[in-house]
C-alpha cells in the first residue's frame, strides 16, 4: 500500500504524541509544521475536544488525546496486518512484525534469529523492543506489539500462549565457586554466600521475597542489569538467581554453571504469545516459530553442556 487507510489527521496526532512537539513531528514526517498544526486544530474543532495541552517546549496529550492516539495505533496495526494478509494471498511472505523481547535474549538467541529470519524471509521486517515482562504484556494488550517473548507471563484471557517451556528454579555460579561442586543446592546452602539479585520488576525477585524473604541480608547486591548480575557471578564471589536461558551463552561457554535448587519452588517459564483477540497473521507465525526454535536450541545447548 503506497498510501495509508488511516486518516492523515490521526497519523499527525500520533506522531506529535511520539515526538513531543509539532516541529519534531514535522521533521520526522517531512511535512510542514503548519500543515500538521492545521489538521490537529480542525480535528479538535470537529470532535469538540482538546487533544493536546500546549506547554513550554512541546505538546502534552490530554485524556481525550490519549484515547484518540490509542485508536490511531490500533488502526495502523490493523492496517499493517491487512496489508500482510493481502500479500500472503498473493503467495508473498511480506510484512512488518512488532516484537517485544527480554534483555537476556539480546546476548542469547536473538541476534542469530534475526540473521536467520532475514536470510529465509527477507521481505519480513522486524521492530524489536526490549522490555520487562510486565511492559511486554502491556504492549501486547494495548496493540503496540504483535508478538512477545517473555519470562513468567501471568495467565490472561486476552493473551494466547503459542509456545512455552518450564525453566527449573536455580542459580548460576562460577565454575570455581563451592556450590558448583554439587549437582544441586538448597536455599540454606546459598544463604552461606553473598548473592546478587535482579530488581523487583522481575517475577523471580518477587518470588524470592514472598517465599524466602529471610534470605535477604547485608550480603545482597541488587541491580537492574542482567549483565552485571552475570559478571558478578562469574567473578566467583557471588551467587545469582536466574534461569538457564538468561545465562545461556555463559553456560554453554563454561564461564558459569547452573545449579538447580532442591527446595520446592515455582519453576520459571518462557513463552511466546500473541493477542488472543486478533487474527494470527502468517508472518507472525513465521516469526513466532523462529523465536521458539531459537530458544529451544539454546536450552538444548545448555543442557547438553551440563550433561
Short mmCIF file of the C-alpha atoms (twelve columns), coordinates in Angstrom:
data_MODEL
# 
_entry.id   MODEL 
# 
loop_
_atom_site.group_PDB 
_atom_site.id 
_atom_site.type_symbol 
_atom_site.label_atom_id 
_atom_site.label_alt_id 
_atom_site.label_comp_id 
_atom_site.label_asym_id 
_atom_site.label_seq_id 
_atom_site.Cartn_x 
_atom_site.Cartn_y 
_atom_site.Cartn_z 
_atom_site.pdbx_PDB_model_num 
ATOM 1   C CA . UNK A 1   0.000   0.000   0.000  1 
ATOM 2   C CA . UNK A 2   1.528   3.258   -1.099 1 
ATOM 3   C CA . UNK A 3   -0.818  5.391   0.971  1 
ATOM 4   C CA . UNK A 4   -2.469  4.751   4.282  1 
ATOM 5   C CA . UNK A 5   -6.081  3.954   5.090  1 
ATOM 6   C CA . UNK A 6   -5.652  5.746   8.423  1 
ATOM 7   C CA . UNK A 7   -6.707  9.414   8.094  1 
ATOM 8   C CA . UNK A 8   -3.807  11.868  7.890  1 
ATOM 9   C CA . UNK A 9   -5.040  13.843  10.903 1 
ATOM 10  C CA . UNK A 10  -4.833  10.737  13.112 1 
ATOM 11  C CA . UNK A 11  -1.353  9.951   11.851 1 
ATOM 12  C CA . UNK A 12  -0.277  13.513  12.634 1 
ATOM 13  C CA . UNK A 13  -1.694  13.325  16.154 1 
ATOM 14  C CA . UNK A 14  0.103   10.019  16.732 1 
ATOM 15  C CA . UNK A 15  3.430   11.398  15.533 1 
ATOM 16  C CA . UNK A 16  3.155   14.577  17.628 1 
ATOM 17  C CA . UNK A 17  2.432   12.373  20.662 1 
ATOM 18  C CA . UNK A 18  5.534   10.292  19.902 1 
ATOM 19  C CA . UNK A 19  7.804   13.260  19.119 1 
ATOM 20  C CA . UNK A 20  6.611   15.630  21.827 1 
ATOM 21  C CA . UNK A 21  6.176   18.656  19.593 1 
ATOM 22  C CA . UNK A 22  4.756   19.695  16.229 1 
ATOM 23  C CA . UNK A 23  8.183   20.805  14.990 1 
ATOM 24  C CA . UNK A 24  9.776   17.438  15.791 1 
ATOM 25  C CA . UNK A 25  6.857   15.578  14.196 1 
ATOM 26  C CA . UNK A 26  7.183   17.727  11.072 1 
ATOM 27  C CA . UNK A 27  10.850  16.774  10.748 1 
ATOM 28  C CA . UNK A 28  10.076  13.085  11.275 1 
ATOM 29  C CA . UNK A 29  7.287   13.078  8.671  1 
ATOM 30  C CA . UNK A 30  8.882   15.590  6.272  1 
ATOM 31  C CA . UNK A 31  5.705   17.676  6.350  1 
ATOM 32  C CA . UNK A 32  5.305   21.375  7.088  1 
ATOM 33  C CA . UNK A 33  4.647   22.089  10.770 1 
ATOM 34  C CA . UNK A 34  1.841   24.458  9.784  1 
ATOM 35  C CA . UNK A 35  0.043   21.647  7.932  1 
ATOM 36  C CA . UNK A 36  0.221   19.364  10.960 1 
ATOM 37  C CA . UNK A 37  -0.959  22.103  13.305 1 
ATOM 38  C CA . UNK A 38  -3.870  22.977  10.993 1 
ATOM 39  C CA . UNK A 39  -5.033  19.348  10.809 1 
ATOM 40  C CA . UNK A 40  -4.888  18.974  14.610 1 
ATOM 41  C CA . UNK A 41  -6.869  22.194  15.138 1 
ATOM 42  C CA . UNK A 42  -9.510  21.053  12.619 1 
ATOM 43  C CA . UNK A 43  -9.760  17.658  14.305 1 
ATOM 44  C CA . UNK A 44  -10.157 19.284  17.733 1 
ATOM 45  C CA . UNK A 45  -12.877 21.535  16.328 1 
ATOM 46  C CA . UNK A 46  -14.747 18.657  14.666 1 
ATOM 47  C CA . UNK A 47  -14.572 16.429  17.767 1 
ATOM 48  C CA . UNK A 48  -15.259 19.232  20.204 1 
ATOM 49  C CA . UNK A 49  -12.357 18.253  22.480 1 
ATOM 50  C CA . UNK A 50  -8.803  19.411  23.184 1 
ATOM 51  C CA . UNK A 51  -6.273  16.760  22.177 1 
ATOM 52  C CA . UNK A 52  -3.091  18.457  23.384 1 
ATOM 53  C CA . UNK A 53  -2.056  20.872  26.069 1 
ATOM 54  C CA . UNK A 54  0.307   23.448  24.569 1 
ATOM 55  C CA . UNK A 55  3.116   23.560  27.140 1 
ATOM 56  C CA . UNK A 56  6.545   25.176  27.156 1 
ATOM 57  C CA . UNK A 57  8.730   23.307  24.720 1 
ATOM 58  C CA . UNK A 58  6.113   20.979  23.292 1 
ATOM 59  C CA . UNK A 59  2.724   19.289  23.327 1 
ATOM 60  C CA . UNK A 60  1.231   17.054  26.017 1 
ATOM 61  C CA . UNK A 61  -1.711  14.712  25.385 1 
ATOM 62  C CA . UNK A 62  -4.973  15.282  27.214 1 
ATOM 63  C CA . UNK A 63  -7.111  12.264  28.257 1 
ATOM 64  C CA . UNK A 64  -9.101  12.739  25.030 1 
ATOM 65  C CA . UNK A 65  -5.847  12.796  23.082 1 
ATOM 66  C CA . UNK A 66  -4.712  9.593   24.786 1 
ATOM 67  C CA . UNK A 67  -7.903  7.850   23.699 1 
ATOM 68  C CA . UNK A 68  -7.547  9.050   20.116 1 
ATOM 69  C CA . UNK A 69  -3.885  8.040   19.886 1 
ATOM 70  C CA . UNK A 70  -4.767  4.554   21.159 1 
ATOM 71  C CA . UNK A 71  -7.409  4.325   18.415 1 
ATOM 72  C CA . UNK A 72  -4.965  5.531   15.745 1 
ATOM 73  C CA . UNK A 73  -2.366  2.966   16.760 1 
ATOM 74  C CA . UNK A 74  -4.910  0.139   16.691 1 
ATOM 75  C CA . UNK A 75  -5.978  1.212   13.204 1 
ATOM 76  C CA . UNK A 76  -2.379  1.341   11.997 1 
ATOM 77  C CA . UNK A 77  -1.732  -2.097  13.482 1 
ATOM 78  C CA . UNK A 78  -4.843  -3.475  11.747 1 
ATOM 79  C CA . UNK A 79  -3.763  -1.838  8.507  1 
ATOM 80  C CA . UNK A 80  -0.308  -3.447  8.643  1 
ATOM 81  C CA . UNK A 81  -1.866  -6.839  9.347  1 
ATOM 82  C CA . UNK A 82  -4.344  -6.444  6.473  1 
ATOM 83  C CA . UNK A 83  -1.525  -5.456  4.132  1 
ATOM 84  C CA . UNK A 84  0.472   -8.522  5.170  1 
ATOM 85  C CA . UNK A 85  -2.542  -10.798 4.672  1 
ATOM 86  C CA . UNK A 86  -3.135  -9.381  1.182  1 
ATOM 87  C CA . UNK A 87  0.493   -10.098 0.316  1 
ATOM 88  C CA . UNK A 88  0.171   -13.632 1.637  1 
ATOM 89  C CA . UNK A 89  -2.870  -14.208 -0.574 1 
ATOM 90  C CA . UNK A 90  -0.512  -13.401 -3.437 1 
ATOM 91  C CA . UNK A 91  1.932   -16.037 -2.150 1 
ATOM 92  C CA . UNK A 92  4.377   -13.490 -0.690 1 
ATOM 93  C CA . UNK A 93  5.589   -13.651 2.925  1 
ATOM 94  C CA . UNK A 94  5.929   -9.928  3.349  1 
ATOM 95  C CA . UNK A 95  5.095   -7.545  6.162  1 
ATOM 96  C CA . UNK A 96  6.122   -5.980  9.439  1 
ATOM 97  C CA . UNK A 97  6.099   -7.637  12.865 1 
ATOM 98  C CA . UNK A 98  6.498   -5.751  16.152 1 
ATOM 99  C CA . UNK A 99  8.221   -7.934  18.731 1 
ATOM 100 C CA . UNK A 100 8.896   -7.291  22.418 1 
ATOM 101 C CA . UNK A 101 11.621  -9.479  23.916 1 
ATOM 102 C CA . UNK A 102 13.674  -9.642  27.104 1 
ATOM 103 C CA . UNK A 103 17.098  -8.199  27.893 1 
ATOM 104 C CA . UNK A 104 18.673  -11.652 28.244 1 
ATOM 105 C CA . UNK A 105 17.602  -12.558 24.694 1 
ATOM 106 C CA . UNK A 106 19.899  -9.856  23.289 1 
ATOM 107 C CA . UNK A 107 23.039  -11.753 24.279 1 
ATOM 108 C CA . UNK A 108 21.450  -15.122 23.561 1 
ATOM 109 C CA . UNK A 109 19.494  -16.425 20.596 1 
ATOM 110 C CA . UNK A 110 18.056  -13.124 19.309 1 
ATOM 111 C CA . UNK A 111 20.896  -11.921 17.019 1 
ATOM 112 C CA . UNK A 112 21.106  -15.372 15.430 1 
ATOM 113 C CA . UNK A 113 17.339  -15.485 14.992 1 
ATOM 114 C CA . UNK A 114 17.272  -12.068 13.288 1 
ATOM 115 C CA . UNK A 115 20.004  -13.120 10.850 1 
ATOM 116 C CA . UNK A 116 18.267  -16.391 10.015 1 
ATOM 117 C CA . UNK A 117 14.910  -14.676 9.517  1 
ATOM 118 C CA . UNK A 118 16.475  -12.126 7.170  1 
ATOM 119 C CA . UNK A 119 18.124  -14.889 5.178  1 
ATOM 120 C CA . UNK A 120 14.982  -17.023 4.834  1 
ATOM 121 C CA . UNK A 121 12.341  -14.285 4.670  1 
ATOM 122 C CA . UNK A 122 13.981  -11.044 3.527  1 
ATOM 123 C CA . UNK A 123 10.591  -9.368  2.986  1 
ATOM 124 C CA . UNK A 124 9.603   -9.672  6.642  1 
ATOM 125 C CA . UNK A 125 10.743  -6.648  8.628  1 
ATOM 126 C CA . UNK A 126 11.032  -6.586  12.404 1 
ATOM 127 C CA . UNK A 127 10.661  -3.881  15.034 1 
ATOM 128 C CA . UNK A 128 12.194  -5.183  18.264 1 
ATOM 129 C CA . UNK A 129 11.715  -3.542  21.655 1 
ATOM 130 C CA . UNK A 130 13.456  -4.769  24.816 1 
ATOM 131 C CA . UNK A 131 11.333  -4.563  27.963 1 
ATOM 132 C CA . UNK A 132 10.320  -6.270  31.195 1 
ATOM 133 C CA . UNK A 133 7.618   -8.940  31.230 1 
ATOM 134 C CA . UNK A 134 5.050   -6.503  32.627 1 
ATOM 135 C CA . UNK A 135 5.876   -3.987  29.891 1 
ATOM 136 C CA . UNK A 136 5.747   -6.676  27.196 1 
ATOM 137 C CA . UNK A 137 2.321   -7.849  28.343 1 
ATOM 138 C CA . UNK A 138 1.033   -4.260  28.415 1 
ATOM 139 C CA . UNK A 139 2.383   -3.617  24.901 1 
ATOM 140 C CA . UNK A 140 0.610   -6.698  23.564 1 
ATOM 141 C CA . UNK A 141 -2.721  -5.787  25.147 1 
ATOM 142 C CA . UNK A 142 -2.540  -2.151  24.017 1 
ATOM 143 C CA . UNK A 143 -1.814  -3.104  20.408 1 
ATOM 144 C CA . UNK A 144 1.751   -1.748  20.487 1 
ATOM 145 C CA . UNK A 145 3.185   -5.255  19.874 1 
ATOM 146 C CA . UNK A 146 2.183   -8.161  17.627 1 
ATOM 147 C CA . UNK A 147 4.209   -10.802 19.434 1 
ATOM 148 C CA . UNK A 148 6.114   -11.133 22.706 1 
ATOM 149 C CA . UNK A 149 8.799   -13.471 24.011 1 
ATOM 150 C CA . UNK A 150 8.684   -13.152 27.794 1 
ATOM 151 C CA . UNK A 151 9.522   -14.820 31.085 1 
ATOM 152 C CA . UNK A 152 6.899   -15.761 33.658 1 
ATOM 153 C CA . UNK A 153 3.810   -14.459 31.874 1 
ATOM 154 C CA . UNK A 154 0.762   -14.198 34.099 1 
ATOM 155 C CA . UNK A 155 -2.326  -16.026 32.753 1 
ATOM 156 C CA . UNK A 156 -4.631  -13.627 30.946 1 
ATOM 157 C CA . UNK A 157 -7.759  -14.431 28.962 1 
ATOM 158 C CA . UNK A 158 -6.771  -11.999 26.200 1 
ATOM 159 C CA . UNK A 159 -3.276  -13.436 25.757 1 
ATOM 160 C CA . UNK A 160 -2.785  -16.661 23.797 1 
ATOM 161 C CA . UNK A 161 0.452   -18.559 24.509 1 
ATOM 162 C CA . UNK A 162 1.782   -20.220 21.359 1 
ATOM 163 C CA . UNK A 163 4.834   -21.871 22.918 1 
ATOM 164 C CA . UNK A 164 6.031   -22.319 26.475 1 
ATOM 165 C CA . UNK A 165 8.871   -24.031 28.316 1 
ATOM 166 C CA . UNK A 166 9.445   -24.507 32.031 1 
ATOM 167 C CA . UNK A 167 12.831  -23.458 33.385 1 
ATOM 168 C CA . UNK A 168 13.927  -25.095 36.652 1 
ATOM 169 C CA . UNK A 169 14.471  -22.824 39.636 1 
ATOM 170 C CA . UNK A 170 18.164  -22.467 40.349 1 
ATOM 171 C CA . UNK A 171 21.209  -20.243 40.479 1 
ATOM 172 C CA . UNK A 172 24.355  -19.605 38.468 1 
ATOM 173 C CA . UNK A 173 27.868  -19.502 39.878 1 
ATOM 174 C CA . UNK A 174 31.450  -19.510 38.677 1 
ATOM 175 C CA . UNK A 175 32.920  -22.991 37.988 1 
ATOM 176 C CA . UNK A 176 35.314  -22.252 40.893 1 
ATOM 177 C CA . UNK A 177 32.547  -21.463 43.381 1 
ATOM 178 C CA . UNK A 178 31.992  -24.076 46.134 1 
ATOM 179 C CA . UNK A 179 28.348  -24.557 45.077 1 
ATOM 180 C CA . UNK A 180 29.498  -25.640 41.596 1 
ATOM 181 C CA . UNK A 181 30.807  -28.897 43.066 1 
ATOM 182 C CA . UNK A 182 27.316  -30.259 43.714 1 
ATOM 183 C CA . UNK A 183 24.628  -31.324 41.267 1 
ATOM 184 C CA . UNK A 184 22.027  -29.381 43.270 1 
ATOM 185 C CA . UNK A 185 21.930  -26.930 46.157 1 
ATOM 186 C CA . UNK A 186 19.455  -25.622 48.732 1 
ATOM 187 C CA . UNK A 187 18.405  -22.178 49.881 1 
ATOM 188 C CA . UNK A 188 20.140  -22.838 53.213 1 
ATOM 189 C CA . UNK A 189 23.404  -23.547 51.395 1 
ATOM 190 C CA . UNK A 190 23.018  -20.456 49.200 1 
ATOM 191 C CA . UNK A 191 22.487  -18.350 52.341 1 
ATOM 192 C CA . UNK A 192 26.094  -19.032 53.287 1 
ATOM 193 C CA . UNK A 193 27.415  -16.933 50.401 1 
ATOM 194 C CA . UNK A 194 26.971  -13.389 49.095 1 
ATOM 195 C CA . UNK A 195 24.453  -13.232 46.273 1 
ATOM 196 C CA . UNK A 196 23.218  -10.744 43.694 1 
ATOM 197 C CA . UNK A 197 19.553  -10.083 42.879 1 
ATOM 198 C CA . UNK A 198 17.786  -8.528  39.934 1 
ATOM 199 C CA . UNK A 199 15.281  -5.782  40.681 1 
ATOM 200 C CA . UNK A 200 11.673  -6.112  41.849 1 
ATOM 201 C CA . UNK A 201 10.229  -5.756  38.343 1 
ATOM 202 C CA . UNK A 202 11.121  -9.415  37.720 1 
ATOM 203 C CA . UNK A 203 8.960   -12.320 38.851 1 
ATOM 204 C CA . UNK A 204 11.891  -14.312 40.238 1 
ATOM 205 C CA . UNK A 205 12.745  -11.473 42.629 1 
ATOM 206 C CA . UNK A 206 9.130   -11.162 43.772 1 
ATOM 207 C CA . UNK A 207 9.035   -14.932 44.310 1 
ATOM 208 C CA . UNK A 208 12.203  -14.825 46.450 1 
ATOM 209 C CA . UNK A 209 10.813  -12.022 48.594 1 
ATOM 210 C CA . UNK A 210 7.498   -13.825 49.072 1 
ATOM 211 C CA . UNK A 211 8.880   -17.305 49.790 1 
ATOM 212 C CA . UNK A 212 12.422  -16.700 51.035 1 
ATOM 213 C CA . UNK A 213 12.417  -13.209 52.480 1 
ATOM 214 C CA . UNK A 214 14.660  -14.414 55.313 1 
ATOM 215 C CA . UNK A 215 17.441  -14.776 52.734 1 
ATOM 216 C CA . UNK A 216 17.717  -11.057 52.057 1 
ATOM 217 C CA . UNK A 217 20.524  -9.628  54.156 1 
ATOM 218 C CA . UNK A 218 23.526  -7.345  54.066 1 
ATOM 219 C CA . UNK A 219 25.235  -9.910  51.817 1 
ATOM 220 C CA . UNK A 220 22.863  -8.968  48.987 1 
ATOM 221 C CA . UNK A 221 23.547  -6.766  45.966 1 
ATOM 222 C CA . UNK A 222 20.594  -5.558  43.876 1 
ATOM 223 C CA . UNK A 223 20.805  -4.323  40.281 1 
ATOM 224 C CA . UNK A 224 18.590  -3.856  37.214 1 
ATOM 225 C CA . UNK A 225 21.414  -5.046  34.938 1 
ATOM 226 C CA . UNK A 226 21.407  -8.716  33.954 1 
ATOM 227 C CA . UNK A 227 24.882  -8.288  32.514 1 
ATOM 228 C CA . UNK A 228 26.208  -7.083  35.888 1 
ATOM 229 C CA . UNK A 229 24.469  -9.997  37.613 1 
ATOM 230 C CA . UNK A 230 26.293  -12.445 35.356 1 
ATOM 231 C CA . UNK A 231 29.630  -10.630 35.651 1 
ATOM 232 C CA . UNK A 232 29.439  -10.708 39.439 1 
ATOM 233 C CA . UNK A 233 28.521  -14.401 39.419 1 
ATOM 234 C CA . UNK A 234 31.422  -15.062 37.034 1 
ATOM 235 C CA . UNK A 235 33.838  -13.360 39.429 1 
ATOM 236 C CA . UNK A 236 33.451  -16.322 41.782 1 
ATOM 237 C CA . UNK A 237 32.314  -14.151 44.691 1 
ATOM 238 C CA . UNK A 238 28.545  -14.187 44.209 1 
ATOM 239 C CA . UNK A 239 25.592  -16.492 43.635 1 
ATOM 240 C CA . UNK A 240 22.911  -15.252 41.211 1 
ATOM 241 C CA . UNK A 241 19.329  -16.493 40.982 1 
ATOM 242 C CA . UNK A 242 18.427  -16.604 37.304 1 
ATOM 243 C CA . UNK A 243 17.359  -19.040 34.597 1 
ATOM 244 C CA . UNK A 244 19.293  -21.217 32.169 1 
ATOM 245 C CA . UNK A 245 18.080  -19.070 29.293 1 
ATOM 246 C CA . UNK A 246 19.186  -15.817 30.973 1 
ATOM 247 C CA . UNK A 247 22.756  -17.102 31.112 1 
ATOM 248 C CA . UNK A 248 22.759  -19.450 28.099 1 
ATOM 249 C CA . UNK A 249 25.912  -18.075 26.349 1 
ATOM 250 C CA . UNK A 250 27.925  -18.187 29.589 1 
ATOM 251 C CA . UNK A 251 26.642  -21.656 30.483 1 
ATOM 252 C CA . UNK A 252 27.495  -23.033 27.041 1 
ATOM 253 C CA . UNK A 253 30.981  -21.489 27.126 1 
ATOM 254 C CA . UNK A 254 31.613  -22.802 30.636 1 
ATOM 255 C CA . UNK A 255 32.038  -19.331 32.158 1 
ATOM 256 C CA . UNK A 256 29.107  -20.074 34.504 1 
ATOM 257 C CA . UNK A 257 27.496  -23.210 35.934 1 
ATOM 258 C CA . UNK A 258 23.775  -23.645 36.562 1 
ATOM 259 C CA . UNK A 259 22.930  -25.341 39.870 1 
ATOM 260 C CA . UNK A 260 19.266  -26.352 40.408 1 
ATOM 261 C CA . UNK A 261 17.804  -25.563 43.839 1 
ATOM 262 C CA . UNK A 262 16.314  -28.599 45.600 1 
ATOM 263 C CA . UNK A 263 13.776  -26.616 47.625 1 
ATOM 264 C CA . UNK A 264 10.307  -26.960 46.168 1 
ATOM 265 C CA . UNK A 265 9.594   -23.775 44.264 1 
ATOM 266 C CA . UNK A 266 7.699   -22.393 41.343 1 
ATOM 267 C CA . UNK A 267 9.551   -23.024 38.069 1 
ATOM 268 C CA . UNK A 268 10.188  -20.078 35.831 1 
ATOM 269 C CA . UNK A 269 8.715   -20.138 32.345 1 
ATOM 270 C CA . UNK A 270 9.494   -18.594 28.988 1 
ATOM 271 C CA . UNK A 271 6.700   -18.084 26.468 1 
ATOM 272 C CA . UNK A 272 5.909   -16.751 23.022 1 
ATOM 273 C CA . UNK A 273 2.464   -15.145 22.979 1 
ATOM 274 C CA . UNK A 274 0.033   -13.109 20.878 1 
ATOM 275 C CA . UNK A 275 -3.141  -11.110 21.459 1 
ATOM 276 C CA . UNK A 276 -5.967  -13.660 21.527 1 
ATOM 277 C CA . UNK A 277 -8.454  -11.033 20.297 1 
ATOM 278 C CA . UNK A 278 -6.791  -10.574 16.918 1 
ATOM 279 C CA . UNK A 279 -6.327  -12.788 13.845 1 
ATOM 280 C CA . UNK A 280 -2.958  -14.504 13.738 1 
ATOM 281 C CA . UNK A 281 -1.141  -13.478 10.569 1 
ATOM 282 C CA . UNK A 282 1.063   -15.961 8.735  1 
ATOM 283 C CA . UNK A 283 4.147   -13.749 9.005  1 
ATOM 284 C CA . UNK A 284 3.657   -13.527 12.786 1 
ATOM 285 C CA . UNK A 285 3.524   -17.342 12.845 1 
ATOM 286 C CA . UNK A 286 6.818   -17.472 10.929 1 
ATOM 287 C CA . UNK A 287 8.439   -15.133 13.457 1 
ATOM 288 C CA . UNK A 288 6.914   -16.984 16.436 1 
ATOM 289 C CA . UNK A 289 8.146   -20.355 15.157 1 
ATOM 290 C CA . UNK A 290 11.634  -18.918 14.704 1 
ATOM 291 C CA . UNK A 291 11.661  -17.497 18.228 1 
ATOM 292 C CA . UNK A 292 10.557  -20.808 19.729 1 
ATOM 293 C CA . UNK A 293 13.152  -22.748 17.727 1 
ATOM 294 C CA . UNK A 294 15.899  -20.338 18.799 1 
ATOM 295 C CA . UNK A 295 15.101  -20.646 22.497 1 
ATOM 296 C CA . UNK A 296 14.727  -24.422 22.260 1 
ATOM 297 C CA . UNK A 297 18.151  -24.624 20.608 1 
ATOM 298 C CA . UNK A 298 19.746  -22.542 23.370 1 
ATOM 299 C CA . UNK A 299 18.192  -24.705 26.084 1 
ATOM 300 C CA . UNK A 300 19.374  -27.883 24.363 1 
ATOM 301 C CA . UNK A 301 22.919  -26.485 24.104 1 
ATOM 302 C CA . UNK A 302 22.920  -25.542 27.795 1 
ATOM 303 C CA . UNK A 303 21.655  -28.926 28.928 1 
ATOM 304 C CA . UNK A 304 23.999  -30.803 26.604 1 
ATOM 305 C CA . UNK A 305 26.917  -28.900 28.114 1 
ATOM 306 C CA . UNK A 306 25.715  -29.637 31.649 1 
ATOM 307 C CA . UNK A 307 25.443  -33.372 30.940 1 
# 
